[in-house]
């Protein structure tokens, strides 16, 4: 597995992974699938100090997968985003990690999160926040294993698929 910064040719693979979550899960509170134009805009926002990365592997012959910019298979993606707009929060980033359904349980999320923490530190962040749907024990466990601590629970702040959803907030100081 290789981890690298996103490239324009990764857009459709990232969009595909994300839109499965939008349509089939409550792991994101988005309810409308991301369009190609919105994906392009998202990628433009995730450069520089708030990068996006992909986990990839060589595409095996005859095996379908999500093609990346260099012809490899995209396994998942992650990003750093501004935590809040006000300048006083500039030393804190929020992370996101999404793994293709077919690639889960193989260490992809762990590798993506580890690289996001390296990038956050290299870019001068002091703190990284994860905001996870309260029922997503896999993501909560992933973050805890990476040294994040629970800092709060926002009760029933979202609603999707006829369910009230909590948000668990975790934090890691760098």
PDB file of C-alpha atoms in Angstrom:
ATOM      1  CA  UNK A   1       0.000   0.000   0.000  1.00  0.00           C
ATOM      2  CA  UNK A   2       1.193   3.491  -0.848  1.00  0.00           C
ATOM      3  CA  UNK A   3      -0.072   6.771   0.604  1.00  0.00           C
ATOM      4  CA  UNK A   4       0.236   9.931  -1.474  1.00  0.00           C
ATOM      5  CA  UNK A   5      -1.306  13.341  -1.964  1.00  0.00           C
ATOM      6  CA  UNK A   6      -4.397  13.341  -4.153  1.00  0.00           C
ATOM      7  CA  UNK A   7      -4.064  14.072  -7.842  1.00  0.00           C
ATOM      8  CA  UNK A   8      -6.778  15.184 -10.283  1.00  0.00           C
ATOM      9  CA  UNK A   9      -7.123  11.638 -11.644  1.00  0.00           C
ATOM     10  CA  UNK A  10      -8.245  10.420  -8.211  1.00  0.00           C
ATOM     11  CA  UNK A  11     -11.441  12.475  -8.259  1.00  0.00           C
ATOM     12  CA  UNK A  12     -13.846   9.781  -9.429  1.00  0.00           C
ATOM     13  CA  UNK A  13     -12.505   7.135  -7.066  1.00  0.00           C
ATOM     14  CA  UNK A  14     -12.785   9.513  -4.093  1.00  0.00           C
ATOM     15  CA  UNK A  15     -16.256  10.584  -5.163  1.00  0.00           C
ATOM     16  CA  UNK A  16     -17.347   6.972  -5.505  1.00  0.00           C
ATOM     17  CA  UNK A  17     -16.098   6.027  -2.018  1.00  0.00           C
ATOM     18  CA  UNK A  18     -17.712   9.084  -0.465  1.00  0.00           C
ATOM     19  CA  UNK A  19     -21.035   8.781  -2.261  1.00  0.00           C
ATOM     20  CA  UNK A  20     -21.525   5.208  -1.018  1.00  0.00           C
ATOM     21  CA  UNK A  21     -21.344   6.647   2.505  1.00  0.00           C
ATOM     22  CA  UNK A  22     -23.756   9.452   1.585  1.00  0.00           C
ATOM     23  CA  UNK A  23     -26.355   7.096   0.153  1.00  0.00           C
ATOM     24  CA  UNK A  24     -25.977   3.972   2.278  1.00  0.00           C
ATOM     25  CA  UNK A  25     -24.758   4.997   5.726  1.00  0.00           C
ATOM     26  CA  UNK A  26     -24.973   7.525   8.497  1.00  0.00           C
ATOM     27  CA  UNK A  27     -21.181   7.913   8.676  1.00  0.00           C
ATOM     28  CA  UNK A  28     -21.505  11.280   6.964  1.00  0.00           C
ATOM     29  CA  UNK A  29     -24.388  13.666   7.482  1.00  0.00           C
ATOM     30  CA  UNK A  30     -24.396  14.650   3.795  1.00  0.00           C
ATOM     31  CA  UNK A  31     -27.568  13.430   2.119  1.00  0.00           C
ATOM     32  CA  UNK A  32     -26.980  14.376  -1.509  1.00  0.00           C
ATOM     33  CA  UNK A  33     -24.274  12.603  -3.507  1.00  0.00           C
ATOM     34  CA  UNK A  34     -21.331  14.758  -4.483  1.00  0.00           C
ATOM     35  CA  UNK A  35     -21.242  15.787  -8.149  1.00  0.00           C
ATOM     36  CA  UNK A  36     -18.105  15.739 -10.279  1.00  0.00           C
ATOM     37  CA  UNK A  37     -17.911  19.553 -10.064  1.00  0.00           C
ATOM     38  CA  UNK A  38     -18.292  19.465  -6.265  1.00  0.00           C
ATOM     39  CA  UNK A  39     -15.575  16.808  -6.062  1.00  0.00           C
ATOM     40  CA  UNK A  40     -13.246  18.996  -8.102  1.00  0.00           C
ATOM     41  CA  UNK A  41     -13.954  21.951  -5.778  1.00  0.00           C
ATOM     42  CA  UNK A  42     -13.351  19.750  -2.695  1.00  0.00           C
ATOM     43  CA  UNK A  43      -9.989  18.691  -4.084  1.00  0.00           C
ATOM     44  CA  UNK A  44      -9.037  22.323  -4.736  1.00  0.00           C
ATOM     45  CA  UNK A  45      -9.830  23.138  -1.094  1.00  0.00           C
ATOM     46  CA  UNK A  46      -7.564  20.322   0.110  1.00  0.00           C
ATOM     47  CA  UNK A  47      -4.157  21.518  -0.961  1.00  0.00           C
ATOM     48  CA  UNK A  48      -1.376  23.107   0.969  1.00  0.00           C
ATOM     49  CA  UNK A  49      -1.799  23.133   4.736  1.00  0.00           C
ATOM     50  CA  UNK A  50      -5.106  21.168   4.583  1.00  0.00           C
ATOM     51  CA  UNK A  51      -4.200  18.317   2.210  1.00  0.00           C
ATOM     52  CA  UNK A  52      -6.088  15.277   1.015  1.00  0.00           C
ATOM     53  CA  UNK A  53      -4.374  11.920   0.577  1.00  0.00           C
ATOM     54  CA  UNK A  54      -5.188   8.556  -0.961  1.00  0.00           C
ATOM     55  CA  UNK A  55      -4.134   5.019  -0.112  1.00  0.00           C
ATOM     56  CA  UNK A  56      -3.410   3.016  -3.252  1.00  0.00           C
ATOM     57  CA  UNK A  57      -2.059  -0.294  -4.408  1.00  0.00           C
ATOM     58  CA  UNK A  58      -1.070  -1.678  -7.779  1.00  0.00           C
ATOM     59  CA  UNK A  59      -4.125  -2.717  -9.740  1.00  0.00           C
ATOM     60  CA  UNK A  60      -4.146  -6.516 -10.086  1.00  0.00           C
ATOM     61  CA  UNK A  61      -4.801  -7.729 -13.632  1.00  0.00           C
ATOM     62  CA  UNK A  62      -8.439  -8.563 -14.242  1.00  0.00           C
ATOM     63  CA  UNK A  63      -9.656  -7.315 -10.849  1.00  0.00           C
ATOM     64  CA  UNK A  64     -12.112  -4.430 -10.778  1.00  0.00           C
ATOM     65  CA  UNK A  65     -11.289  -1.562  -8.457  1.00  0.00           C
ATOM     66  CA  UNK A  66     -11.470   2.203  -8.217  1.00  0.00           C
ATOM     67  CA  UNK A  67      -8.801   3.544 -10.583  1.00  0.00           C
ATOM     68  CA  UNK A  68      -6.524   6.312  -9.346  1.00  0.00           C
ATOM     69  CA  UNK A  69      -4.498   8.978 -11.088  1.00  0.00           C
ATOM     70  CA  UNK A  70      -1.597   6.652 -11.848  1.00  0.00           C
ATOM     71  CA  UNK A  71      -3.632   3.605 -12.882  1.00  0.00           C
ATOM     72  CA  UNK A  72      -3.456   2.047  -9.430  1.00  0.00           C
ATOM     73  CA  UNK A  73      -6.449   1.113  -7.243  1.00  0.00           C
ATOM     74  CA  UNK A  74      -7.641   3.694  -4.706  1.00  0.00           C
ATOM     75  CA  UNK A  75      -8.382   1.976  -1.395  1.00  0.00           C
ATOM     76  CA  UNK A  76      -9.453   5.015   0.610  1.00  0.00           C
ATOM     77  CA  UNK A  77      -8.816   8.677   1.222  1.00  0.00           C
ATOM     78  CA  UNK A  78      -8.359  11.106   4.054  1.00  0.00           C
ATOM     79  CA  UNK A  79      -8.117  14.839   4.534  1.00  0.00           C
ATOM     80  CA  UNK A  80      -7.363  17.651   6.911  1.00  0.00           C
ATOM     81  CA  UNK A  81      -9.787  20.564   7.034  1.00  0.00           C
ATOM     82  CA  UNK A  82     -10.008  23.799   8.985  1.00  0.00           C
ATOM     83  CA  UNK A  83     -11.583  23.095  12.378  1.00  0.00           C
ATOM     84  CA  UNK A  84     -13.379  26.463  12.534  1.00  0.00           C
ATOM     85  CA  UNK A  85     -13.272  29.613  10.410  1.00  0.00           C
ATOM     86  CA  UNK A  86     -12.135  32.047  13.121  1.00  0.00           C
ATOM     87  CA  UNK A  87      -8.397  32.686  13.074  1.00  0.00           C
ATOM     88  CA  UNK A  88      -7.941  31.709  16.720  1.00  0.00           C
ATOM     89  CA  UNK A  89      -8.584  28.085  15.696  1.00  0.00           C
ATOM     90  CA  UNK A  90      -5.901  28.071  12.978  1.00  0.00           C
ATOM     91  CA  UNK A  91      -3.614  25.690  14.918  1.00  0.00           C
ATOM     92  CA  UNK A  92      -6.316  22.986  14.970  1.00  0.00           C
ATOM     93  CA  UNK A  93      -7.347  20.778  12.041  1.00  0.00           C
ATOM     94  CA  UNK A  94     -10.214  18.335  11.629  1.00  0.00           C
ATOM     95  CA  UNK A  95      -9.523  14.991   9.985  1.00  0.00           C
ATOM     96  CA  UNK A  96     -11.682  12.730   7.847  1.00  0.00           C
ATOM     97  CA  UNK A  97     -10.952   9.166   6.744  1.00  0.00           C
ATOM     98  CA  UNK A  98     -13.022   7.065   4.329  1.00  0.00           C
ATOM     99  CA  UNK A  99     -12.203   3.544   3.150  1.00  0.00           C
ATOM    100  CA  UNK A 100     -13.740   1.735   0.194  1.00  0.00           C
ATOM    101  CA  UNK A 101     -16.208  -0.862   1.487  1.00  0.00           C
ATOM    102  CA  UNK A 102     -14.281  -3.668  -0.262  1.00  0.00           C
ATOM    103  CA  UNK A 103     -11.026  -2.627   1.459  1.00  0.00           C
ATOM    104  CA  UNK A 104     -12.135  -2.403   5.085  1.00  0.00           C
ATOM    105  CA  UNK A 105     -10.356  -4.387   7.772  1.00  0.00           C
ATOM    106  CA  UNK A 106      -7.017  -4.309   5.925  1.00  0.00           C
ATOM    107  CA  UNK A 107      -5.333  -1.431   7.770  1.00  0.00           C
ATOM    108  CA  UNK A 108      -6.157   1.223   5.172  1.00  0.00           C
ATOM    109  CA  UNK A 109      -7.837   3.576   7.647  1.00  0.00           C
ATOM    110  CA  UNK A 110      -4.986   3.189  10.125  1.00  0.00           C
ATOM    111  CA  UNK A 111      -2.402   4.011   7.437  1.00  0.00           C
ATOM    112  CA  UNK A 112      -4.355   7.044   6.226  1.00  0.00           C
ATOM    113  CA  UNK A 113      -4.846   8.418   9.737  1.00  0.00           C
ATOM    114  CA  UNK A 114      -1.165   7.904  10.599  1.00  0.00           C
ATOM    115  CA  UNK A 115      -0.124   9.879   7.521  1.00  0.00           C
ATOM    116  CA  UNK A 116      -2.644  12.647   8.259  1.00  0.00           C
ATOM    117  CA  UNK A 117      -1.095  13.030  11.715  1.00  0.00           C
ATOM    118  CA  UNK A 118       2.397  13.256  10.198  1.00  0.00           C
ATOM    119  CA  UNK A 119       1.168  15.918   7.768  1.00  0.00           C
ATOM    120  CA  UNK A 120      -0.668  17.831  10.502  1.00  0.00           C
ATOM    121  CA  UNK A 121       2.482  17.953  12.597  1.00  0.00           C
ATOM    122  CA  UNK A 122       4.642  18.940   9.623  1.00  0.00           C
ATOM    123  CA  UNK A 123       2.208  21.749   8.787  1.00  0.00           C
ATOM    124  CA  UNK A 124       2.437  23.161  12.293  1.00  0.00           C
ATOM    125  CA  UNK A 125      -0.887  22.099  13.761  1.00  0.00           C
ATOM    126  CA  UNK A 126      -1.078  21.708  17.526  1.00  0.00           C
ATOM    127  CA  UNK A 127      -4.312  19.711  17.687  1.00  0.00           C
ATOM    128  CA  UNK A 128      -6.364  17.418  15.447  1.00  0.00           C
ATOM    129  CA  UNK A 129     -10.082  16.882  15.994  1.00  0.00           C
ATOM    130  CA  UNK A 130     -12.179  13.960  14.761  1.00  0.00           C
ATOM    131  CA  UNK A 131     -15.958  14.318  14.677  1.00  0.00           C
ATOM    132  CA  UNK A 132     -17.460  10.854  14.251  1.00  0.00           C
ATOM    133  CA  UNK A 133     -21.051   9.639  14.072  1.00  0.00           C
ATOM    134  CA  UNK A 134     -21.735   8.254  17.536  1.00  0.00           C
ATOM    135  CA  UNK A 135     -22.608   4.751  16.352  1.00  0.00           C
ATOM    136  CA  UNK A 136     -19.429   4.380  14.252  1.00  0.00           C
ATOM    137  CA  UNK A 137     -17.460   2.267  16.706  1.00  0.00           C
ATOM    138  CA  UNK A 138     -14.919   1.309  14.029  1.00  0.00           C
ATOM    139  CA  UNK A 139     -13.909   4.927  13.451  1.00  0.00           C
ATOM    140  CA  UNK A 140     -13.978   5.734  17.161  1.00  0.00           C
ATOM    141  CA  UNK A 141     -11.710   2.735  17.803  1.00  0.00           C
ATOM    142  CA  UNK A 142      -9.388   3.737  14.969  1.00  0.00           C
ATOM    143  CA  UNK A 143      -8.958   7.205  16.434  1.00  0.00           C
ATOM    144  CA  UNK A 144      -8.502   5.943  19.997  1.00  0.00           C
ATOM    145  CA  UNK A 145      -5.808   3.519  18.781  1.00  0.00           C
ATOM    146  CA  UNK A 146      -4.037   6.503  17.189  1.00  0.00           C
ATOM    147  CA  UNK A 147      -3.945   8.358  20.508  1.00  0.00           C
ATOM    148  CA  UNK A 148      -7.104  10.422  20.255  1.00  0.00           C
ATOM    149  CA  UNK A 149      -9.065  11.033  23.444  1.00  0.00           C
ATOM    150  CA  UNK A 150     -12.803  11.467  23.814  1.00  0.00           C
ATOM    151  CA  UNK A 151     -13.572  15.119  24.539  1.00  0.00           C
ATOM    152  CA  UNK A 152     -17.341  15.171  24.138  1.00  0.00           C
ATOM    153  CA  UNK A 153     -20.582  13.875  22.723  1.00  0.00           C
ATOM    154  CA  UNK A 154     -23.124  16.059  20.974  1.00  0.00           C
ATOM    155  CA  UNK A 155     -26.467  14.318  21.447  1.00  0.00           C
ATOM    156  CA  UNK A 156     -28.914  13.972  18.546  1.00  0.00           C
ATOM    157  CA  UNK A 157     -27.458  16.871  16.560  1.00  0.00           C
ATOM    158  CA  UNK A 158     -28.071  15.229  13.180  1.00  0.00           C
ATOM    159  CA  UNK A 159     -30.835  13.357  11.469  1.00  0.00           C
ATOM    160  CA  UNK A 160     -30.479  10.970   8.539  1.00  0.00           C
ATOM    161  CA  UNK A 161     -32.369   7.877   7.362  1.00  0.00           C
ATOM    162  CA  UNK A 162     -35.052   8.618   9.989  1.00  0.00           C
ATOM    163  CA  UNK A 163     -32.535   8.381  12.830  1.00  0.00           C
ATOM    164  CA  UNK A 164     -31.307  10.934  15.326  1.00  0.00           C
ATOM    165  CA  UNK A 165     -27.514  10.878  15.328  1.00  0.00           C
ATOM    166  CA  UNK A 166     -24.949  11.772  17.956  1.00  0.00           C
ATOM    167  CA  UNK A 167     -21.505  13.135  17.147  1.00  0.00           C
ATOM    168  CA  UNK A 168     -18.537  11.943  19.157  1.00  0.00           C
ATOM    169  CA  UNK A 169     -15.648  14.398  19.273  1.00  0.00           C
ATOM    170  CA  UNK A 170     -12.122  13.096  19.772  1.00  0.00           C
ATOM    171  CA  UNK A 171      -8.888  15.058  19.966  1.00  0.00           C
ATOM    172  CA  UNK A 172      -5.187  14.426  19.702  1.00  0.00           C
ATOM    173  CA  UNK A 173      -2.571  16.949  20.719  1.00  0.00           C
ATOM    174  CA  UNK A 174       0.516  16.802  18.522  1.00  0.00           C
TER     175      UNK A 174
END
